[in-house]
Amino acid sequence: MLQSPANLERARTTLREVFGFESFRMVQEEVVGRVLAGQSTLAVMPTGAGKSLTYQLPAVMLEGTCVVISPLIALMHDQLRSARANGIRAATLTSADADWRETQDAFRAGALDLLYVAPERASQPQFRDLLSAAPLALFAVDEAHCVSEWGHDFRPDYRQLRPLMDAFGDVPRLALTATADGRTRSDILSQLGIPDDGLVISGFDRPNIRYAIRPRDNLSRQLERLMDEQPGPGIVYAGTRKKVEDLAASLARATGRPVLPYHAGLPAEQRAANQAAFVASEDMVMVATIAFGMGIDKPDVRFVAHAGVPKSIEAYYQETGRAGRDGDPAQAVMLWSAGDFATARMRIGELDEGRQPGERQRLDALAALVEAATCRRAILLRHFGENPPEACGNCDNCLNPPQVLEVTELAQKLLSACYRTGQSFGFGHLQKVLTGAPDERITERGHDRLSVYGIVEGEDAALLQPVSRALQARGCLVPNEHGGLQLGGEARALLTGEAALSIAKPPARSERRQRRSRNEAANPVGDPLFDALRALRRDLAAEQGVPPYVIFHDSVLREMAARRPVSRSELAEIGGVGAKKLEAYGAAFLKVVAEN
Ligand code: ADP
Ligand code: ZN
């Protein structure tokens, strides 16, 4: 069977009728076309691009069952819920399931579109026997980077997949991943036996995510303001367990919104409960360490905030990628400080010599992103090898271009002051020396007789802090264990004038208003019909024990509120309303529209 127009036409019909979607997103169509034509494929698609649809839709259309290998049981159950809500015949076969006998019977009877299993199953002879008992449509391997030692999450069990799939040689394979560099991609292809021309890559851009990166001056207030602007669910990443606990408590107190902590130090039941509450909520904020997020499939996360610098650009992209998977506007806000970089550099110094240069490079790339005055998205996408436009129109620097200041000379003065005072004083002391502030400690040590004393005047004084921040981010100023600053990295090149420094000075004018109006464009909060539709969704979700987004996404409710459908056929025209959901919820939602 080749990729034929007739196949794709049928696929579009199924997309509308079963999933309720109007059109394919990005490379979905190409991937689905290949799968329907029986061509093995590796699809690299960013989080939120809609990977699951690329096997769920063929699973519905094709004869036989699609076997989905997925590494996390929680993730599987989430997928199962969404698939069933669309009327797809799906089951999981995991150690957490009590109904494995029924599942096996259903499979043998050819009554399953999707069978989700964990990779451990793949090596079991009984499982291979089971698979021989009924026709297979497809092997779908989720989080396929787990098969590669080059990937960031190698799982030896994934190596058992190849022998299993080879035993069913004519069943096509679809491997899926969101993150894979070139080396990992070729490794996945060879490890899973997919031909090189089976690689389909979608762009990394997440256009609905607005990136903003700014210095952390008052963390609680900055986060409170963000929560004020974004009433929807959000994640705040903090570095330590203690930070997580403290922030969760203070944000809950200050904002009155539901806020929960999540970190590896909490008992397992507590973690599971907090995670479940977050997934089910329409307004909760989770304050978490990076232990949280892997395997969370919540499409309506409206913001991801970093209370400190992430580990690398890759980590930043992955963590911020948890926002806005439903395609609605979402925000990614990073709040950084010079100290974050100093700590990171210190940690790198403690690593094996061999690993240090690589880690330093990662951190430098991150420092460049943080300090940049140009489009953040362009920097991110270039980092992933793309060739994006110069400006995106949806990041802080595009929306509010900062002033770029050439500060090499000021940086030289600061570095000289550091050097001449013996590289053992903190920023406060250096600042006083440079601005000629009267201070006993300065006269005591004779620092008032140095050539750098009082050489910074006027407006430049206010720039010392951001210059120091930039120098620390770059590793030109490095704190010692007592908080004193020493010269490091490129400091010499700056002092001799071989290197230059510019900083981005954020505009004074507030971005707040702008952000507000954008956000209002998403959900018409305060519209009585929209609120009533949401209330109905909440009730139905509670009744069925599923998160609200499984019933309908916000975008569907928005369209209902705007179009006010009066009949089932009008309701069916709304994107996201498939046949199964129309049947299950149509009457209830039409009633609410009629009454409001
Ligand atoms: P991924 O696994 O790639 O992160 P998902 O498969 O979870 O993404 O899909 C993200 C969201 O996008 C889901 O809520 C899904 O319902 C929605 N989605 C997928 N495909 C489409 C489409 N063609 N049109 C509209 N929404 C879609
Ligand atoms: Zn931009």
PDB file of N, CA, C and O and ligand atoms in Angstrom, residues 375-376 392-393 395 398, ligand 2:
ATOM      1  N   CYS A 375      16.102  38.266  19.689  1.00  0.00           N
ATOM      2  CA  CYS A 375      15.003  37.303  19.808  1.00  0.00           C
ATOM      3  C   CYS A 375      15.425  36.002  20.511  1.00  0.00           C
ATOM      4  O   CYS A 375      16.337  35.311  20.080  1.00  0.00           O
ATOM      5  N   ARG A 376      14.747  35.682  21.577  1.00  0.00           N
ATOM      6  CA  ARG A 376      15.077  34.467  22.351  1.00  0.00           C
ATOM      7  C   ARG A 376      14.786  33.215  21.533  1.00  0.00           C
ATOM      8  O   ARG A 376      15.515  32.229  21.576  1.00  0.00           O
ATOM      9  N   CYS A 392      10.694  36.952  16.297  1.00  0.00           N
ATOM     10  CA  CYS A 392       9.506  36.099  16.331  1.00  0.00           C
ATOM     11  C   CYS A 392       8.252  36.872  16.686  1.00  0.00           C
ATOM     12  O   CYS A 392       7.143  36.434  16.443  1.00  0.00           O
ATOM     13  N   GLY A 393       8.409  38.012  17.324  1.00  0.00           N
ATOM     14  CA  GLY A 393       7.240  38.788  17.711  1.00  0.00           C
ATOM     15  C   GLY A 393       6.553  38.258  18.954  1.00  0.00           C
ATOM     16  O   GLY A 393       5.533  38.794  19.387  1.00  0.00           O
ATOM     17  N   CYS A 395       8.399  37.099  22.031  1.00  0.00           N
ATOM     18  CA  CYS A 395       9.285  36.908  23.183  1.00  0.00           C
ATOM     19  C   CYS A 395       9.543  38.291  23.780  1.00  0.00           C
ATOM     20  O   CYS A 395       9.216  39.294  23.150  1.00  0.00           O
ATOM     21  N   CYS A 398      11.533  40.696  21.525  1.00  0.00           N
ATOM     22  CA  CYS A 398      10.848  41.154  20.319  1.00  0.00           C
ATOM     23  C   CYS A 398       9.738  42.128  20.682  1.00  0.00           C
ATOM     24  O   CYS A 398       9.533  43.131  20.009  1.00  0.00           O
TER      25      CYS A 398
HETATM   26 ZN    ZN B   2      11.406  36.843  19.564  1.00  0.00          ZN
END
